[in-house]
Each structure stands twice: as C-alpha cells, then as structure tokens.
mmCIF file of C-alpha atoms in Angstrom:
data_model
loop_
_atom_site.group_PDB
_atom_site.id
_atom_site.type_symbol
_atom_site.label_atom_id
_atom_site.label_comp_id
_atom_site.label_asym_id
_atom_site.label_seq_id
_atom_site.Cartn_x
_atom_site.Cartn_y
_atom_site.Cartn_z
ATOM 1 C CA MET A 1 -66.666 -5.443 -37.383
ATOM 2 C CA LYS A 2 -63.981 -8.069 -36.696
ATOM 3 C CA TYR A 3 -62.701 -7.691 -40.281
ATOM 4 C CA HIS A 4 -62.300 -3.931 -39.890
ATOM 5 C CA THR A 5 -60.516 -4.366 -36.552
ATOM 6 C CA MET A 6 -58.034 -6.812 -38.077
ATOM 7 C CA LYS A 7 -57.459 -4.470 -41.006
ATOM 8 C CA GLU A 8 -56.797 -1.535 -38.687
ATOM 9 C CA ASN A 9 -54.395 -3.592 -36.529
ATOM 10 C CA ARG A 10 -52.523 -4.678 -39.635
ATOM 11 C CA ARG A 11 -52.210 -1.090 -40.797
ATOM 12 C CA ARG A 12 -50.848 0.013 -37.397
ATOM 13 C CA TRP A 13 -48.379 -2.861 -37.358
ATOM 14 C CA LEU A 14 -47.062 -1.951 -40.813
ATOM 15 C CA ARG A 15 -46.711 1.670 -39.794
ATOM 16 C CA ALA A 16 -44.754 0.691 -36.656
ATOM 17 C CA ILE A 17 -42.195 -1.519 -38.401
ATOM 18 C CA TRP A 18 -41.804 0.511 -41.586
ATOM 19 C CA PRO A 19 -38.692 2.449 -40.347
ATOM 20 C CA LEU A 20 -36.986 -0.881 -39.549
ATOM 21 C CA ILE A 21 -37.902 -2.225 -42.992
ATOM 22 C CA ALA A 22 -36.359 0.927 -44.537
ATOM 23 C CA VAL A 23 -33.105 0.423 -42.634
ATOM 24 C CA LEU A 24 -32.787 -3.272 -43.529
ATOM 25 C CA SER A 25 -33.672 -2.583 -47.149
ATOM 26 C CA HIS A 26 -30.991 0.148 -47.406
ATOM 27 C CA GLN A 27 -28.340 -2.119 -45.895
ATOM 28 C CA SER A 28 -29.260 -4.941 -48.288
ATOM 29 C CA GLU A 29 -28.953 -2.616 -51.284
ATOM 30 C CA CYS A 30 -25.540 -1.386 -50.137
ATOM 31 C CA ALA A 31 -24.307 -4.980 -49.720
ATOM 32 C CA ALA A 32 -25.615 -5.984 -53.138
ATOM 33 C CA LYS A 33 -24.012 -3.009 -54.865
ATOM 34 C CA GLY A 34 -20.684 -3.537 -53.101
ATOM 35 C CA GLY A 35 -20.331 -7.203 -54.097
ATOM 36 C CA THR A 36 -18.968 -8.555 -57.348
ATOM 37 C CA GLY A 37 -21.264 -10.506 -59.619
ATOM 38 C CA GLY A 38 -24.189 -10.030 -57.207
ATOM 39 C CA SER A 39 -27.671 -9.061 -58.172
ATOM 40 C CA VAL A 40 -30.206 -6.773 -56.606
ATOM 41 C CA ILE A 41 -33.623 -8.239 -55.909
ATOM 42 C CA GLU A 42 -36.357 -5.952 -57.176
ATOM 43 C CA HIS A 43 -39.415 -5.504 -54.993
ATOM 44 C CA HIS A 44 -42.433 -4.487 -56.982
ATOM 45 C CA PRO A 45 -44.576 -1.868 -55.255
ATOM 46 C CA SER A 46 -48.188 -2.527 -54.545
ATOM 47 C CA SER A 47 -50.834 -0.726 -56.487
ATOM 48 C CA TYR A 48 -51.350 1.744 -53.642
ATOM 49 C CA TRP A 49 -47.767 2.992 -53.758
ATOM 50 C CA GLU A 50 -47.951 3.385 -57.535
ATOM 51 C CA GLN A 51 -50.802 5.864 -57.372
ATOM 52 C CA PRO A 52 -49.487 9.320 -58.399
ATOM 53 C CA PHE A 53 -51.304 11.194 -55.653
ATOM 54 C CA SER A 54 -49.511 9.174 -52.948
ATOM 55 C CA GLN A 55 -45.924 9.743 -54.128
ATOM 56 C CA PRO A 56 -43.682 11.891 -51.867
ATOM 57 C CA TYR A 57 -41.462 14.579 -53.343
ATOM 58 C CA PHE A 58 -38.818 17.016 -52.079
ATOM 59 C CA ASP A 59 -39.535 20.695 -51.574
ATOM 60 C CA ASN A 60 -36.407 22.305 -53.055
ATOM 61 C CA SER A 61 -36.877 25.617 -51.277
ATOM 62 C CA THR A 62 -34.468 24.583 -48.495
ATOM 63 C CA LYS A 63 -30.751 25.446 -48.546
ATOM 64 C CA ARG A 64 -28.594 22.616 -49.895
ATOM 65 C CA GLU A 65 -25.172 23.952 -48.829
ATOM 66 C CA THR A 66 -24.386 24.911 -45.248
ATOM 67 C CA THR A 67 -21.226 26.347 -43.696
ATOM 68 C CA THR A 68 -20.614 26.464 -39.960
ATOM 69 C CA THR A 69 -17.658 26.911 -37.620
ATOM 70 C CA VAL A 70 -16.090 24.283 -35.380
ATOM 71 C CA GLY A 71 -18.174 23.844 -32.235
ATOM 72 C CA GLN A 72 -21.220 25.722 -33.527
ATOM 73 C CA SER A 73 -24.241 23.444 -34.095
ATOM 74 C CA ALA A 74 -25.098 22.736 -37.739
ATOM 75 C CA TYR A 75 -28.602 22.155 -39.124
ATOM 76 C CA LEU A 76 -29.508 20.475 -42.420
ATOM 77 C CA TYR A 77 -33.140 21.014 -43.422
ATOM 78 C CA CYS A 78 -34.958 18.460 -45.577
ATOM 79 C CA ARG A 79 -38.566 19.164 -46.547
ATOM 80 C CA VAL A 80 -40.660 16.288 -47.931
ATOM 81 C CA ARG A 81 -44.184 16.836 -49.230
ATOM 82 C CA ASN A 82 -46.855 14.145 -49.219
ATOM 83 C CA LEU A 83 -44.767 11.790 -47.075
ATOM 84 C CA GLY A 84 -47.625 9.574 -45.940
ATOM 85 C CA ASP A 85 -46.442 6.481 -44.031
ATOM 86 C CA ARG A 86 -42.912 6.518 -45.451
ATOM 87 C CA ALA A 87 -39.834 7.059 -43.319
ATOM 88 C CA VAL A 88 -37.206 9.786 -43.725
ATOM 89 C CA SER A 89 -33.585 8.813 -43.068
ATOM 90 C CA TRP A 90 -30.342 10.766 -42.956
ATOM 91 C CA ILE A 91 -27.318 9.002 -44.498
ATOM 92 C CA ARG A 92 -23.648 10.041 -44.317
ATOM 93 C CA LYS A 93 -22.484 9.745 -47.918
ATOM 94 C CA ARG A 94 -18.786 8.979 -47.430
ATOM 95 C CA ASP A 95 -19.408 5.660 -45.651
ATOM 96 C CA LEU A 96 -23.161 5.162 -46.306
ATOM 97 C CA HIS A 97 -23.696 5.164 -42.547
ATOM 98 C CA ILE A 98 -27.332 5.495 -41.447
ATOM 99 C CA LEU A 99 -27.472 8.325 -38.906
ATOM 100 C CA THR A 100 -31.196 8.625 -38.235
ATOM 101 C CA VAL A 101 -34.475 7.003 -39.268
ATOM 102 C CA GLY A 102 -37.552 9.028 -38.441
ATOM 103 C CA ILE A 103 -36.716 10.703 -35.140
ATOM 104 C CA LEU A 104 -34.554 7.777 -33.960
ATOM 105 C CA THR A 105 -30.746 7.929 -33.961
ATOM 106 C CA TYR A 106 -29.029 4.874 -35.490
ATOM 107 C CA THR A 107 -25.426 5.784 -34.639
ATOM 108 C CA ASN A 108 -23.377 5.692 -31.454
ATOM 109 C CA ASP A 109 -22.291 9.265 -32.135
ATOM 110 C CA GLN A 110 -24.946 11.119 -30.168
ATOM 111 C CA ARG A 111 -23.948 14.438 -31.731
ATOM 112 C CA PHE A 112 -26.320 13.504 -34.578
ATOM 113 C CA GLN A 113 -30.021 14.031 -33.923
ATOM 114 C CA ALA A 114 -33.157 14.129 -36.083
ATOM 115 C CA MET A 115 -35.636 16.905 -35.337
ATOM 116 C CA HIS A 116 -39.270 16.856 -36.485
ATOM 117 C CA SER A 117 -42.546 18.394 -35.342
ATOM 118 C CA ASP A 118 -45.822 16.546 -35.762
ATOM 119 C CA GLY A 119 -47.671 17.724 -38.848
ATOM 120 C CA SER A 120 -44.565 19.351 -40.303
ATOM 121 C CA ASP A 121 -42.994 18.461 -43.659
ATOM 122 C CA GLU A 122 -39.502 19.305 -42.364
ATOM 123 C CA TRP A 123 -36.990 16.720 -41.160
ATOM 124 C CA THR A 124 -33.865 18.355 -39.737
ATOM 125 C CA LEU A 125 -30.493 16.774 -39.038
ATOM 126 C CA LYS A 126 -28.784 18.534 -36.135
ATOM 127 C CA ILE A 127 -25.040 18.066 -35.603
ATOM 128 C CA THR A 128 -23.899 19.264 -32.190
ATOM 129 C CA SER A 129 -20.284 20.470 -31.794
ATOM 130 C CA PRO A 130 -19.282 19.699 -35.416
ATOM 131 C CA GLN A 131 -15.616 19.199 -36.281
ATOM 132 C CA VAL A 132 -13.755 19.682 -39.567
ATOM 133 C CA ARG A 133 -13.943 15.912 -40.151
ATOM 134 C CA ASP A 134 -17.759 16.192 -40.279
ATOM 135 C CA SER A 135 -17.538 18.149 -43.536
ATOM 136 C CA GLY A 136 -18.993 16.319 -46.516
ATOM 137 C CA THR A 137 -22.227 15.233 -48.165
ATOM 138 C CA TYR A 138 -25.299 14.004 -46.317
ATOM 139 C CA GLU A 139 -28.387 12.459 -47.935
ATOM 140 C CA CYS A 140 -31.990 12.880 -46.935
ATOM 141 C CA GLN A 141 -33.644 9.626 -48.057
ATOM 142 C CA VAL A 142 -37.311 8.649 -48.305
ATOM 143 C CA SER A 143 -38.325 4.987 -48.110
ATOM 144 C CA THR A 144 -40.316 4.857 -51.329
ATOM 145 C CA GLU A 145 -39.775 2.039 -53.836
ATOM 146 C CA PRO A 146 -37.468 2.846 -55.477
ATOM 147 C CA LYS A 147 -36.016 5.165 -52.852
ATOM 148 C CA ILE A 148 -35.618 8.863 -53.499
ATOM 149 C CA SER A 149 -32.889 10.999 -51.930
ATOM 150 C CA GLN A 150 -31.504 14.515 -51.933
ATOM 151 C CA ALA A 151 -27.910 15.539 -51.155
ATOM 152 C CA TYR A 152 -26.831 18.282 -48.752
ATOM 153 C CA LYS A 153 -23.275 19.623 -48.430
ATOM 154 C CA LEU A 154 -21.839 20.619 -45.055
ATOM 155 C CA SER A 155 -18.605 22.589 -44.627
ATOM 156 C CA VAL A 156 -17.126 22.962 -41.138
ATOM 157 C CA VAL A 157 -14.404 25.637 -40.986
ATOM 158 C CA VAL A 158 -12.060 26.971 -38.322
ATOM 159 C CA SER A 159 -12.792 30.628 -37.631
ATOM 160 C CA LYS A 160 -9.858 32.777 -36.457
ATOM 161 C CA ALA A 161 -9.327 36.318 -35.295
ATOM 162 C CA LYS A 162 -6.461 38.438 -36.660
ATOM 163 C CA ILE A 163 -5.094 41.686 -35.248
ATOM 164 C CA VAL A 164 -3.797 43.895 -38.059
ATOM 165 C CA GLY A 165 -0.078 44.614 -37.874
ATOM 166 C CA ASN A 166 2.893 42.987 -36.163
ATOM 167 C CA ALA A 167 2.695 40.609 -33.212
ATOM 168 C CA GLU A 168 4.635 43.161 -31.119
ATOM 169 C CA LEU A 169 3.968 46.906 -31.024
ATOM 170 C CA TYR A 170 6.181 49.709 -29.668
ATOM 171 C CA ILE A 171 4.741 53.160 -29.088
ATOM 172 C CA LYS A 172 5.846 56.295 -27.217
ATOM 173 C CA SER A 173 4.180 57.340 -24.005
ATOM 174 C CA GLY A 174 1.414 59.823 -24.779
ATOM 175 C CA SER A 175 0.613 58.261 -28.165
ATOM 176 C CA ASP A 176 -2.573 56.282 -28.896
ATOM 177 C CA ILE A 177 -2.899 52.499 -28.881
ATOM 178 C CA ASN A 178 -5.019 51.706 -31.931
ATOM 179 C CA LEU A 179 -5.724 48.005 -32.565
ATOM 180 C CA THR A 180 -8.004 46.540 -35.256
ATOM 181 C CA CYS A 181 -9.260 42.942 -35.072
ATOM 182 C CA ILE A 182 -10.781 41.060 -38.040
ATOM 183 C CA VAL A 183 -12.663 37.763 -37.717
ATOM 184 C CA LEU A 184 -11.821 35.462 -40.640
ATOM 185 C CA GLN A 185 -13.695 32.476 -42.116
ATOM 186 C CA THR A 186 -16.941 32.857 -40.231
ATOM 187 C CA PRO A 187 -20.295 32.308 -41.987
ATOM 188 C CA GLU A 188 -22.170 34.406 -39.431
ATOM 189 C CA PRO A 189 -21.043 37.577 -37.643
ATOM 190 C CA PRO A 190 -19.919 36.876 -34.048
ATOM 191 C CA SER A 191 -22.466 37.788 -31.401
ATOM 192 C CA PHE A 192 -19.746 39.624 -29.468
ATOM 193 C CA ILE A 193 -16.018 40.456 -29.560
ATOM 194 C CA TYR A 194 -14.252 40.987 -26.226
ATOM 195 C CA TRP A 195 -10.904 42.706 -25.700
ATOM 196 C CA TYR A 196 -8.584 41.560 -22.909
ATOM 197 C CA ARG A 197 -5.397 42.947 -21.402
ATOM 198 C CA GLY A 198 -3.720 39.976 -19.850
ATOM 199 C CA ASP A 199 -6.406 37.757 -18.323
ATOM 200 C CA HIS A 200 -8.889 40.539 -17.660
ATOM 201 C CA VAL A 201 -11.547 42.110 -19.856
ATOM 202 C CA ILE A 202 -10.598 45.725 -20.517
ATOM 203 C CA ASN A 203 -12.367 47.862 -17.938
ATOM 204 C CA TYR A 204 -13.733 51.007 -19.543
ATOM 205 C CA SER A 205 -14.392 52.626 -16.188
ATOM 206 C CA GLN A 206 -10.852 52.078 -14.912
ATOM 207 C CA ARG A 207 -9.597 55.075 -16.825
ATOM 208 C CA GLY A 208 -10.899 57.475 -19.445
ATOM 209 C CA GLY A 209 -9.911 57.525 -23.092
ATOM 210 C CA ILE A 210 -10.788 53.885 -23.888
ATOM 211 C CA SER A 211 -13.264 53.084 -26.652
ATOM 212 C CA VAL A 212 -14.252 49.969 -28.607
ATOM 213 C CA VAL A 213 -16.140 50.092 -31.902
ATOM 214 C CA THR A 214 -17.428 46.737 -33.182
ATOM 215 C CA GLU A 215 -19.066 46.288 -36.586
ATOM 216 C CA LYS A 216 -20.699 42.850 -36.747
ATOM 217 C CA GLN A 217 -21.457 42.907 -40.462
ATOM 218 C CA THR A 218 -17.844 43.607 -41.401
ATOM 219 C CA ARG A 219 -16.682 41.309 -38.562
ATOM 220 C CA THR A 220 -14.240 43.896 -37.237
ATOM 221 C CA SER A 221 -13.580 45.507 -33.858
ATOM 222 C CA ARG A 222 -11.320 48.455 -33.062
ATOM 223 C CA LEU A 223 -9.773 49.205 -29.670
ATOM 224 C CA LEU A 224 -8.537 52.768 -29.045
ATOM 225 C CA ILE A 225 -6.652 53.814 -25.916
ATOM 226 C CA SER A 226 -5.738 57.484 -26.099
ATOM 227 C CA ARG A 227 -2.630 58.995 -24.492
ATOM 228 C CA ALA A 228 -1.211 55.642 -23.481
ATOM 229 C CA LEU A 229 1.078 55.342 -20.461
ATOM 230 C CA PRO A 230 3.706 52.709 -19.614
ATOM 231 C CA ALA A 231 1.100 51.169 -17.289
ATOM 232 C CA ASP A 232 -0.964 50.387 -20.419
ATOM 233 C CA SER A 233 1.720 47.999 -21.681
ATOM 234 C CA GLY A 234 0.744 44.353 -21.880
ATOM 235 C CA ASN A 235 -0.675 41.500 -23.946
ATOM 236 C CA TYR A 236 -3.876 42.565 -25.712
ATOM 237 C CA THR A 237 -6.249 39.847 -26.949
ATOM 238 C CA CYS A 238 -9.206 39.998 -29.330
ATOM 239 C CA ALA A 239 -11.673 37.200 -28.444
ATOM 240 C CA PRO A 240 -14.740 36.743 -30.714
ATOM 241 C CA SER A 241 -17.627 34.543 -29.570
ATOM 242 C CA THR A 242 -17.223 31.909 -32.314
ATOM 243 C CA ALA A 243 -13.571 32.132 -33.335
ATOM 244 C CA GLU A 244 -10.052 31.510 -32.082
ATOM 245 C CA SER A 245 -8.591 34.559 -30.380
ATOM 246 C CA ALA A 246 -5.582 36.651 -31.477
ATOM 247 C CA SER A 247 -3.072 38.622 -29.388
ATOM 248 C CA VAL A 248 -0.515 41.404 -29.710
ATOM 249 C CA LEU A 249 2.150 42.511 -27.212
ATOM 250 C CA VAL A 250 2.160 46.286 -26.681
ATOM 251 C CA HIS A 251 5.122 48.206 -25.184
ATOM 252 C CA VAL A 252 4.520 51.811 -24.132
ATOM 253 C CA LEU A 253 7.935 53.472 -23.685
ATOM 254 C CA ASN A 254 9.149 56.674 -22.143
ATOM 255 C CA GLY A 255 11.376 58.583 -24.578
ATOM 256 C CA GLU A 256 13.851 56.219 -26.242
ATOM 257 C CA HIS A 257 13.030 53.403 -28.627
ATOM 258 C CA PRO A 258 13.676 49.828 -27.460
ATOM 259 C CA ALA A 259 17.011 48.148 -28.136
ATOM 260 C CA ALA A 260 15.571 46.179 -31.047
ATOM 261 C CA MET A 261 14.536 49.378 -32.773
ATOM 262 C CA GLN A 262 17.870 51.011 -31.916
ATOM 263 C CA HIS A 263 19.635 48.037 -33.490
ATOM 264 C CA GLY A 264 17.524 48.507 -36.606
ATOM 265 C CA ASN A 265 18.369 52.210 -36.705
ATOM 266 C CA SER A 266 22.094 51.542 -36.200
ATOM 267 C CA SER A 267 22.019 49.008 -39.036
ATOM 268 C CA ASN A 268 20.452 51.607 -41.316
ATOM 269 C CA SER A 269 23.056 54.158 -40.179
ATOM 270 C CA GLY A 270 25.893 51.714 -40.861
ATOM 271 C CA ALA A 271 24.572 51.024 -44.365
ATOM 272 C CA ALA A 272 24.430 54.758 -45.081
ATOM 273 C CA THR A 273 27.996 55.177 -43.805
ATOM 274 C CA ARG A 274 29.261 52.403 -46.074
ATOM 275 C CA THR A 275 27.505 53.945 -49.067
ATOM 276 C CA LEU A 276 29.074 57.338 -48.348
ATOM 277 C CA ALA A 277 32.548 55.775 -48.010
ATOM 278 C CA LEU A 278 32.197 54.031 -51.392
ATOM 279 C CA LEU A 279 31.095 57.276 -52.998
ATOM 280 C CA LEU A 280 34.135 59.168 -51.595
ATOM 281 C CA LEU A 281 36.450 56.379 -52.761
ATOM 282 C CA PHE A 282 34.966 56.595 -56.271
ATOM 283 C CA LEU A 283 35.460 60.375 -56.396
ATOM 284 C CA HIS A 284 39.012 60.015 -55.063
ATOM 285 C CA ALA A 285 39.842 57.451 -57.782
ATOM 286 C CA GLY A 286 38.409 59.747 -60.414
ATOM 287 C CA SER A 287 40.695 62.616 -59.352
ATOM 288 C CA PHE A 288 43.742 60.356 -59.822
ATOM 289 C CA ALA A 289 42.595 59.396 -63.282
ATOM 290 C CA ARG A 290 42.622 63.036 -64.330
#
C-alpha cells in the first residue's frame, strides 16, 4: 500500500511540474541554437513516451490563417489529440517569446490569454485588442521529446469606411442627397453601420423622406434624403461598428451654384472664348492668303 501511495504521489508531482520543465527546456534549446559552436544535449525519452499509442498529434481541421481588424479580439485555435500529460504552449515566432503554457500566461502583456475547457482537445490563444504590430506567425507547441509544433498566421488590418464620390458635395434644393458608404479591408461584415449628421445620429422620425439601406454581405450602406432643403446641409459621417469612419460635407443650395463651381464654369467659358478667337484669326489669315 505504501509503495502505491509513493508511486501516485510521484506521478502527481511530475504532472504538476511538467509545464515548468517544458518552459525551461524550450529556453535551453533556444540558447543552444543561438550560440556559436555550442551543442544541444539530447534527452532520450523513456520507454513510456516511445509507445505509439501515447504520442500526441495535431488535428489539422482548424484554420491556420486568421485575419482580424485592429481592436477586434483574435482567436487562434490549436487542436491536439491524445495529449496525455504533456503541456501545450503558444510561442511568438518572431522573438521566440513564450506567451502561454497550459492555461498560464508567461508574458507581461496581459492581452494574451490561453483558453481551454477540461476534457477538450482545443487550446486557444486569445489576443485582446490586437494591433497591426501583432501580425505574424505563432506556434502551438507540445512538450513531447522531441517537441512538435504547428504554425498559425495572424494578420491584423486597419478597416476603413469610404463614401463614394468627392469629399464635398453641392446639390440644388429639391434634389436628393444620395450617399453610398463602403467598408474596406474587413474580414467580417460590420454588425451595424450608423449615419451621422454632425454629432447626431440621423433621426428618421425628424422628417420624412429619409431611408437607409445596409447590405452586410457586400459591406455597403446607402443613405437617401429626398427633396433636400438647405437645412439638410452639413457634415455626413458613415460609422461602421468595426472600422474607421468616413465623412462628406454636403451643401444644399437655393438656385445658383457656389462660387467654386462658378469659377469652374467661367474657366471653361474662357477656354471656349480663346478657342473661338484662334479659329477666327486662322480664318482671317486664310482670307489674306487668297
């Protein structure tokens, strides 16, 4: 009975310190590989670890490439079958920094967290509020001897909204304001797209003739204000849930075009006048030649 108790205590002790052994072993390997003229000490596995039925392996059904937007939590899913008493670690490839071992975080950056449910084969690395600098390769590593690992690629992009057309819009009173917003570089459709005039969400009940049509799959939203009045002038903003907003300045004018447009028209008129003068001069010269 005493022999069995000692054996069970030893087994529990090994299970408790195994994650720490995995961390120290990884660091030793990195130091040995980084040195010049150094050698790596080989640790021969015991007969138990060599048995084929006890060897862990990766389930490759999980996605290996993930794209997310800045600020939106990212999840990397690693599924390991037949793990046994081994530990699963997440390593950042660019600097070989150990992020997590088991469910423990081994970095001061608390945005990184390991998620695992008892009895599950899945070990998930969660990155809260990711930034563009977090893009790169991450390794899911299992503390077998030799170690096995699988790489996962994370891309963190900046999602932006774009309103089709110029940044400033001039329309006549009585015409329609028709604005189309497109959300660019977003892996998932935004959960909502709000339209603002100034600092306030456009109030559909304030006046009739306002409609918004949003198509999540195409990541577009269209704002239509029929029979616009000068009071409808202002800065209109398209604000998706997971992207930077975009704005356009709308001028609703009574009658005449603005001075900028008049200047453009006068420039065109002046060019036409100069062309006509050159043509008359050419014809006049031709009459003298005869």
